[in-house]
CSV table of N, CA and C in Angstrom, one decimal:
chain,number,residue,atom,x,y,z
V,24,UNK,N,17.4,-14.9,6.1
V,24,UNK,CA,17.1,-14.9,4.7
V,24,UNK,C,16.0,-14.0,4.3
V,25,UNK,N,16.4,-13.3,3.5
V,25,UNK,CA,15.4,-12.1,3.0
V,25,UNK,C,14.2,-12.6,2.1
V,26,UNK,N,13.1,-12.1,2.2
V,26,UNK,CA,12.1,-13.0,1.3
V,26,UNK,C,12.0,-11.7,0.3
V,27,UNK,N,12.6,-12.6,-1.2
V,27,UNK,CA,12.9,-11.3,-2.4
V,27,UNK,C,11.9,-10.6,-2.8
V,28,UNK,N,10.9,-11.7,-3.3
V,28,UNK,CA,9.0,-11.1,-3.8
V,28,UNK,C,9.2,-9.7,-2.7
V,29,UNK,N,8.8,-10.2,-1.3
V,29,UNK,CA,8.5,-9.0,-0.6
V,29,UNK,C,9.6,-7.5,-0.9
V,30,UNK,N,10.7,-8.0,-0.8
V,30,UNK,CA,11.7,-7.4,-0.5
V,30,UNK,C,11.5,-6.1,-2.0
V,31,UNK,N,11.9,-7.1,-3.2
V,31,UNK,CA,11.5,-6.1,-4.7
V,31,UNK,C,10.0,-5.0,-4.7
V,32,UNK,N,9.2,-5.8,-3.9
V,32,UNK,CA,7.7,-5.3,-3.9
V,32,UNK,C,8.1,-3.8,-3.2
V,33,UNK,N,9.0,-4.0,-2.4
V,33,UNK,CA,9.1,-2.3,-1.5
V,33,UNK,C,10.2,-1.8,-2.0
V,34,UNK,N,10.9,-2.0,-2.9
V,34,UNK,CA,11.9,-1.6,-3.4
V,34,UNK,C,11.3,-0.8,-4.9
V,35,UNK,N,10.1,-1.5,-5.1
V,35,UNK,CA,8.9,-0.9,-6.7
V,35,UNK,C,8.7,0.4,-5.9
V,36,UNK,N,8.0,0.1,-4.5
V,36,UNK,CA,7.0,1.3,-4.3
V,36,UNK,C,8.0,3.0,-3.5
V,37,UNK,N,9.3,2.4,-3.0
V,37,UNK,CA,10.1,3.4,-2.6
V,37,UNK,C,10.3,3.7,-4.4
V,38,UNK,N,10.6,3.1,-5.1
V,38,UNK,CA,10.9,3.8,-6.3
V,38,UNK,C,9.7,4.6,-7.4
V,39,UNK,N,8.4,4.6,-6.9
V,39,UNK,CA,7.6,5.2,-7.6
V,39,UNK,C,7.7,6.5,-6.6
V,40,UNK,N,7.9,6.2,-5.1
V,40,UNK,CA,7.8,7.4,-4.4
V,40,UNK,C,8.8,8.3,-5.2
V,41,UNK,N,9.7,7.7,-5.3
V,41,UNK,CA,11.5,8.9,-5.5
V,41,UNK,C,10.8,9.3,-7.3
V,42,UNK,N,10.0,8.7,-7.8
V,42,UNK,CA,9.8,9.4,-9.1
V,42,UNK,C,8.3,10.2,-9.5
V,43,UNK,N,7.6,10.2,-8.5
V,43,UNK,CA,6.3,11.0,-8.9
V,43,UNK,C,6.8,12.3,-9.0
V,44,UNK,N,5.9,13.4,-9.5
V,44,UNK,CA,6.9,14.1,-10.2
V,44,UNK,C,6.5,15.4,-8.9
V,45,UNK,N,6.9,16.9,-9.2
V,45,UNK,CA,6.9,17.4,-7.7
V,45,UNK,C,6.3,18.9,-8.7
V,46,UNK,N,5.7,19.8,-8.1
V,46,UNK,CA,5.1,21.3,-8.3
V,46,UNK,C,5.2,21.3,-9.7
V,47,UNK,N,6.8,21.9,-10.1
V,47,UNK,CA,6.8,22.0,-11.1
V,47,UNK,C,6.1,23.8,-11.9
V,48,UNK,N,6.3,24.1,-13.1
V,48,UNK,CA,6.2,25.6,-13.3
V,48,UNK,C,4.1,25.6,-13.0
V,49,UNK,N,3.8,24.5,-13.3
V,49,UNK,CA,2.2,24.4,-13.1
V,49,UNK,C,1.8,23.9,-12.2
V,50,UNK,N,2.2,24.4,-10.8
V,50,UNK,CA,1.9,23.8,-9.8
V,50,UNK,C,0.3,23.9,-9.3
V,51,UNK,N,-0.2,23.1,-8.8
V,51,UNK,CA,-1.7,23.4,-8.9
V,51,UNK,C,-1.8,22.0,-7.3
V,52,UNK,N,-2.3,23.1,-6.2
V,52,UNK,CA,-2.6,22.5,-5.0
V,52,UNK,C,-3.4,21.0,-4.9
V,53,UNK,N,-4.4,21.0,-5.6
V,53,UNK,CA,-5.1,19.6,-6.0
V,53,UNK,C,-4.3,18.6,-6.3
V,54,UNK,N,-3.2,18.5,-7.7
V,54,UNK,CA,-2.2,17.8,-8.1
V,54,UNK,C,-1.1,17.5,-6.5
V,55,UNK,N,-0.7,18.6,-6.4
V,55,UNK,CA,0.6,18.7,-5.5
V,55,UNK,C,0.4,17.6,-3.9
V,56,UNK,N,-1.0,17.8,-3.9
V,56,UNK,CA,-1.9,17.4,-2.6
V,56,UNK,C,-2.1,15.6,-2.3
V,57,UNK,N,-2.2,15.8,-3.2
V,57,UNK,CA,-2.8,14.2,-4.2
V,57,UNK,C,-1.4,13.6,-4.2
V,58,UNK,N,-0.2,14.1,-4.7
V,58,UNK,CA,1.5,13.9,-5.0
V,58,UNK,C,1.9,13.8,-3.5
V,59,UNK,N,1.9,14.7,-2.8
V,59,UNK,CA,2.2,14.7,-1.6
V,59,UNK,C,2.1,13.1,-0.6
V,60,UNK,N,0.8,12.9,-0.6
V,60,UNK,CA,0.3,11.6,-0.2
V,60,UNK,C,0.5,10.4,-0.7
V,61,UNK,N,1.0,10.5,-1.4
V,61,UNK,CA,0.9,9.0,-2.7
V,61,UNK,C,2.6,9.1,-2.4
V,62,UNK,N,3.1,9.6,-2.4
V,62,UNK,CA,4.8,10.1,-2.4
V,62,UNK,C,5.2,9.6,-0.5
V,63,UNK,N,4.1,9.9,0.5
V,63,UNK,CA,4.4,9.3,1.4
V,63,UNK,C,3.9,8.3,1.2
V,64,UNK,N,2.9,7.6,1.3
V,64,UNK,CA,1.9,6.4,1.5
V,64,UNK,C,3.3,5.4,1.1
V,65,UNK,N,3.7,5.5,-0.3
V,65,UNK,CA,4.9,5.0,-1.0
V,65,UNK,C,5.6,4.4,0.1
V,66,UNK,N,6.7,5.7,0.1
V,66,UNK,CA,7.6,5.9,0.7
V,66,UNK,C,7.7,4.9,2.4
V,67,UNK,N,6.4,4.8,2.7
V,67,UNK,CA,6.4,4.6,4.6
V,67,UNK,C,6.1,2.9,4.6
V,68,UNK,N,5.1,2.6,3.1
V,68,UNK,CA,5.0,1.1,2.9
V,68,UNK,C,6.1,0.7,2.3
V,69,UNK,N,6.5,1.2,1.5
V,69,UNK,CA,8.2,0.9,0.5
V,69,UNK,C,9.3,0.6,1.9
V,70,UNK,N,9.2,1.3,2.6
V,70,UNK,CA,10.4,1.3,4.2
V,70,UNK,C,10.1,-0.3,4.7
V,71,UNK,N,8.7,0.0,5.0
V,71,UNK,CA,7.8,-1.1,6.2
V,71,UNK,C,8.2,-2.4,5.1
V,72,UNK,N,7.9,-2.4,3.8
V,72,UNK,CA,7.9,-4.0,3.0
V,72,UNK,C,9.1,-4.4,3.2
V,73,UNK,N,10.3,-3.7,2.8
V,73,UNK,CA,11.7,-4.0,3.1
V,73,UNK,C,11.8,-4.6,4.2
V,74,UNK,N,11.8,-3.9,5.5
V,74,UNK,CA,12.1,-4.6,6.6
V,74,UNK,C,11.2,-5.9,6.9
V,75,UNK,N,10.3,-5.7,6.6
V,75,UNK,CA,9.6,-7.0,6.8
V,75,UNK,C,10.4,-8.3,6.1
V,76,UNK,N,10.7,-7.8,4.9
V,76,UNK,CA,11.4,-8.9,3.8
V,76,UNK,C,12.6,-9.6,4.7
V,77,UNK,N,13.5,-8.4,5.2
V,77,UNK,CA,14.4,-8.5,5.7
V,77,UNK,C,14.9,-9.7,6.9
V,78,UNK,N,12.9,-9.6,7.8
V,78,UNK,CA,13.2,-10.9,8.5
V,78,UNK,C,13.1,-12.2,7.9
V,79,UNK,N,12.9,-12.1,6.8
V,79,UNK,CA,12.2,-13.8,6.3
V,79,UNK,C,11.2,-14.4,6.4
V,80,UNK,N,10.2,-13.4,7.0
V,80,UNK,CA,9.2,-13.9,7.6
V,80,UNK,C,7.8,-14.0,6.2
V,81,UNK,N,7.2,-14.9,6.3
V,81,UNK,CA,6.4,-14.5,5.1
V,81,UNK,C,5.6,-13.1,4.9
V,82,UNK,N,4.9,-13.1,3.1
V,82,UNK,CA,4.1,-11.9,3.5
V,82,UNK,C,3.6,-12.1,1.9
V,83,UNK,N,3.0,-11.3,1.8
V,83,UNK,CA,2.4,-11.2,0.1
V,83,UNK,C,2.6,-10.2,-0.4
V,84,UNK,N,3.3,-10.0,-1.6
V,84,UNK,CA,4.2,-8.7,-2.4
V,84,UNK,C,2.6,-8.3,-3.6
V,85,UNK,N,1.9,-9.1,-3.6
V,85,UNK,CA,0.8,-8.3,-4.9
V,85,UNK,C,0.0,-6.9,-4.4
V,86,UNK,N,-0.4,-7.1,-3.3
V,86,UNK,CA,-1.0,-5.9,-2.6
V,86,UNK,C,0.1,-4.9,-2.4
V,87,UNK,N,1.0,-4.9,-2.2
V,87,UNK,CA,2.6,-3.7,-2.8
V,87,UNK,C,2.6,-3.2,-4.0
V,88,UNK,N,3.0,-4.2,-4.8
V,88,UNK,CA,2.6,-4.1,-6.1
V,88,UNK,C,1.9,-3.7,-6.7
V,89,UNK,N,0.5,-4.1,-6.2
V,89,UNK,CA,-0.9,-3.1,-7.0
V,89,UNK,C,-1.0,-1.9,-6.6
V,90,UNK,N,-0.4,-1.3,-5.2
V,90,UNK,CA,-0.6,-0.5,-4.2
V,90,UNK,C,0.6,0.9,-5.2
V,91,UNK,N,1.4,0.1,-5.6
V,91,UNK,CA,2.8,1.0,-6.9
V,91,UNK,C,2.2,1.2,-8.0
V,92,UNK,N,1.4,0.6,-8.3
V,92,UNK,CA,1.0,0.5,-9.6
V,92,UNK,C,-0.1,1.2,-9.7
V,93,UNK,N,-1.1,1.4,-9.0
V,93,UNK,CA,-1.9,2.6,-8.9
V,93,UNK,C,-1.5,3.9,-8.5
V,94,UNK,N,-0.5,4.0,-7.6
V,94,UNK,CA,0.3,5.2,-7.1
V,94,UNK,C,0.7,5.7,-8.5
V,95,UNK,N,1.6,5.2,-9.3
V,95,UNK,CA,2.0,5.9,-10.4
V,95,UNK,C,0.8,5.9,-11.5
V,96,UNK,N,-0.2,5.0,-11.4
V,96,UNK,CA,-1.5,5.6,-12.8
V,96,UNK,C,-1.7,6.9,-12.2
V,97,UNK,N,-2.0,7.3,-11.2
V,97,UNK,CA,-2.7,8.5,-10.3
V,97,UNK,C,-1.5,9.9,-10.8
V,98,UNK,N,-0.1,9.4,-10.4
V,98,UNK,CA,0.7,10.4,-11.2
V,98,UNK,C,0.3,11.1,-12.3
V,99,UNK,N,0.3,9.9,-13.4
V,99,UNK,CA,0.3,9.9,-14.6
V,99,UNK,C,-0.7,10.5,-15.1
V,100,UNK,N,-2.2,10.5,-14.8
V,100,UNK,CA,-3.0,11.7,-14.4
V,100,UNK,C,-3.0,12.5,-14.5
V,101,UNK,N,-2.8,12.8,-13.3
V,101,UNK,CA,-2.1,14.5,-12.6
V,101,UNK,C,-1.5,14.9,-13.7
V,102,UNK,N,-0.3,14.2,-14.4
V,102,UNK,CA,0.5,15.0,-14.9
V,102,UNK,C,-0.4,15.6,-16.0
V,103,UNK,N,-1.5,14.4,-16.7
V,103,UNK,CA,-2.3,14.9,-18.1
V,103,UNK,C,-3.3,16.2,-17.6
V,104,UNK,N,-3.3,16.2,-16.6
V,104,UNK,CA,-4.6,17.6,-16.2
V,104,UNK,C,-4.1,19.1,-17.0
V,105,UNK,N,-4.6,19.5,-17.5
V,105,UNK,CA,-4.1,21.4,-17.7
V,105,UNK,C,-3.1,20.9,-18.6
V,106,UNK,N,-2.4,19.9,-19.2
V,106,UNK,CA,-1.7,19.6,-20.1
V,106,UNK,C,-1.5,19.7,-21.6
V,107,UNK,N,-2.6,19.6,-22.2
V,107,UNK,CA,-2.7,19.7,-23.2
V,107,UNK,C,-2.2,21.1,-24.2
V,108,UNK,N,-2.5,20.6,-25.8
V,108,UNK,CA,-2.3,21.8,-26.3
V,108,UNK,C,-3.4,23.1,-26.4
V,109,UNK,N,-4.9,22.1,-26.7
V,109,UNK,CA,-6.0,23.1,-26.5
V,109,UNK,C,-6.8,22.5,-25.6
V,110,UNK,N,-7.0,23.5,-24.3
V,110,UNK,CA,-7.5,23.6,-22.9
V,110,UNK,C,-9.2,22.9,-23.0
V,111,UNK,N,-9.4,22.1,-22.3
V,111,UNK,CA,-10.8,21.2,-22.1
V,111,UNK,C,-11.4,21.2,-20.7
V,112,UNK,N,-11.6,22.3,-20.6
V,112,UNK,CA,-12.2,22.0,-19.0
V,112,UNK,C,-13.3,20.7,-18.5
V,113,UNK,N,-13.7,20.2,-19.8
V,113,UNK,CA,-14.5,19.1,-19.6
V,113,UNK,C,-13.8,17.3,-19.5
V,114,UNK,N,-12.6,17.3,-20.0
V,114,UNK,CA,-11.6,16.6,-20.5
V,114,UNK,C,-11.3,16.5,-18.8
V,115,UNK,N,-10.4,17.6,-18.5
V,115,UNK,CA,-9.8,18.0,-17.1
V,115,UNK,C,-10.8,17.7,-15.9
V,116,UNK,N,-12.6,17.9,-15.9
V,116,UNK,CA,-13.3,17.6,-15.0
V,116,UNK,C,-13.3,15.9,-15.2
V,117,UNK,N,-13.1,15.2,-16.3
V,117,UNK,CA,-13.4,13.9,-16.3
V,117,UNK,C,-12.0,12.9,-15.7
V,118,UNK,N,-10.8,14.1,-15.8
V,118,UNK,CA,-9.8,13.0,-15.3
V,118,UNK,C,-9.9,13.2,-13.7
V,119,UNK,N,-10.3,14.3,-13.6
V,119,UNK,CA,-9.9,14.8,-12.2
V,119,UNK,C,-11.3,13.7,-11.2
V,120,UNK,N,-12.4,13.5,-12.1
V,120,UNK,CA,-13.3,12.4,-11.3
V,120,UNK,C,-12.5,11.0,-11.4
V,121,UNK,N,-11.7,10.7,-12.4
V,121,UNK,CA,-11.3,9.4,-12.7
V,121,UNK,C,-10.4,9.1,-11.3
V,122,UNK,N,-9.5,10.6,-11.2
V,122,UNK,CA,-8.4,10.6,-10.0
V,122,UNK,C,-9.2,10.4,-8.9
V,123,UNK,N,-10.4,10.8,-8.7
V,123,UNK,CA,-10.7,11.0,-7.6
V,123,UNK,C,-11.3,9.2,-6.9
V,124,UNK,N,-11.9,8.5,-8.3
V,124,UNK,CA,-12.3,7.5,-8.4
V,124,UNK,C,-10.9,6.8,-7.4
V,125,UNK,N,-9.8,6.6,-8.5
V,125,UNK,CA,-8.6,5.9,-8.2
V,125,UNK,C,-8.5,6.1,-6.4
V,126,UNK,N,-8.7,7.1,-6.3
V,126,UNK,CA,-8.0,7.5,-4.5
V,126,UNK,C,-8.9,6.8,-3.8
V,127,UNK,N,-10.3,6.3,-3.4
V,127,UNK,CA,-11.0,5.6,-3.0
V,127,UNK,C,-9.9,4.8,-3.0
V,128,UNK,N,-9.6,3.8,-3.8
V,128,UNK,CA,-9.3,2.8,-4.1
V,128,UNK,C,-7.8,2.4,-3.8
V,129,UNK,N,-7.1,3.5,-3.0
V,129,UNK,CA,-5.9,3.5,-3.0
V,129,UNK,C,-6.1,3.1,-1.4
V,130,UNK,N,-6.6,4.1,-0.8
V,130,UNK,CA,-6.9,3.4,1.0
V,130,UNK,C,-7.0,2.2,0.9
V,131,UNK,N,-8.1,1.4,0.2
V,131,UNK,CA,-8.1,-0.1,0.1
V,131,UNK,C,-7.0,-0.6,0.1
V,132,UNK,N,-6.1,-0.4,-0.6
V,132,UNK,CA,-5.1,-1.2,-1.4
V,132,UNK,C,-4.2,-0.9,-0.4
V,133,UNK,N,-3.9,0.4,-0.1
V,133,UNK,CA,-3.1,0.6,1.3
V,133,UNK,C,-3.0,-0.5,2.7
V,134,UNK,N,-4.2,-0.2,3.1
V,134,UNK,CA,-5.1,-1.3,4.4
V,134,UNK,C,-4.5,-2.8,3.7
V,135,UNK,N,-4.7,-2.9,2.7
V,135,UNK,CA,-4.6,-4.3,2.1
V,135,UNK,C,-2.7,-4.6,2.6
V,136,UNK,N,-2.0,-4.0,1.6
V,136,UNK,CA,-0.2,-4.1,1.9
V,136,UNK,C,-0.2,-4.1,3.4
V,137,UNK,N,-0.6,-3.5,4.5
V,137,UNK,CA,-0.3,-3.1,5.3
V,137,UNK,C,-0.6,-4.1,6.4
V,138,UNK,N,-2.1,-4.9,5.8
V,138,UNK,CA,-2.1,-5.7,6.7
V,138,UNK,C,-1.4,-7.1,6.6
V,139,UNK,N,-0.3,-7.4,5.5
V,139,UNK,CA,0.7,-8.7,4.6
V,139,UNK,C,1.5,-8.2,5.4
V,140,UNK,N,1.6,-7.0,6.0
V,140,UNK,CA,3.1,-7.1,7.0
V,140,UNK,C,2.6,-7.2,8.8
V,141,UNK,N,3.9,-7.6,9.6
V,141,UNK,CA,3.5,-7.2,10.9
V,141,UNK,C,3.3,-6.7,11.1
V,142,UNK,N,2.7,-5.9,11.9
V,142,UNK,CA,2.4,-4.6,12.3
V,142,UNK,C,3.3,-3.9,12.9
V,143,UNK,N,4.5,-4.4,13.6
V,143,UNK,CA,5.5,-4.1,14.3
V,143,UNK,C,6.6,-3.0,13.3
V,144,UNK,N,6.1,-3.8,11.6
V,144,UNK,CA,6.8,-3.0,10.8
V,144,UNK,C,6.2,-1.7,10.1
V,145,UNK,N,5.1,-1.4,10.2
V,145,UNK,CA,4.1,-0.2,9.9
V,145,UNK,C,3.6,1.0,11.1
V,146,UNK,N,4.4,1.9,10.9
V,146,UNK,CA,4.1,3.1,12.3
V,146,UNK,C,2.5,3.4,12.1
V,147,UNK,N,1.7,3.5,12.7
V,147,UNK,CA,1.0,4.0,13.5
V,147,UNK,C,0.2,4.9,12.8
């Protein structure tokens, strides 16, 4: 029997992976860098929560969930940097500290999902 919480919870975060957004005409190494990571981190906990779900075994889906839900604010970001109509390099240094804030915070939350599953289901 699949445990659904868990199961949806990795099914959120493979689905923020498949939509953070990619280079693009403004591609800018910091952003792309930042995307890159958050797009695996996703992607390898999104795999690991499924299978775990899949045994039945218990687990806690909020640390997934928060773990998706910060992944895509951090997108969402990125995407506002160098965006605008009139250029703020002060605007762009305050999101890029906010981003920088967030990613602390994402290892946590990472460690956190990671340790609600077996270990058997999280590579290495």
């Amino acid at each position: 029997m699949t445990n659904t919480a868990l199961d949806d919870a990795g099914r959120c975060l493979l689905s923020v992976a498949w939509n953070i957004r990619t280079g693009g005409p403004r591609s800018d190494p910091y952003a792309d860098a930042i995307r890159t990571r958050l797009r695996t981190l996703c992607r390898t906990l999104g795999h690991a929560t499924c299978r775990h779900a899949e045994t039945g075994a218990p687990g806690d889906h909020v640390p997934a969930l928060r773990l998706a839900d910060l992944a895509y604010e951090i997108d969402i970001l990125l995407m506002l940097l160098g965006t605008s109509l009139v250029p703020s390099p002060r605007r762009d240094h305050r999101r890029r500290q906010e981003i920088d804030a967030l990613l602390t915070g994402l290892d946590t939350l990472a460690a956190e999902a990671a340790a609600a599953l077996e270990e058997v289901c999280v590579p290495g």
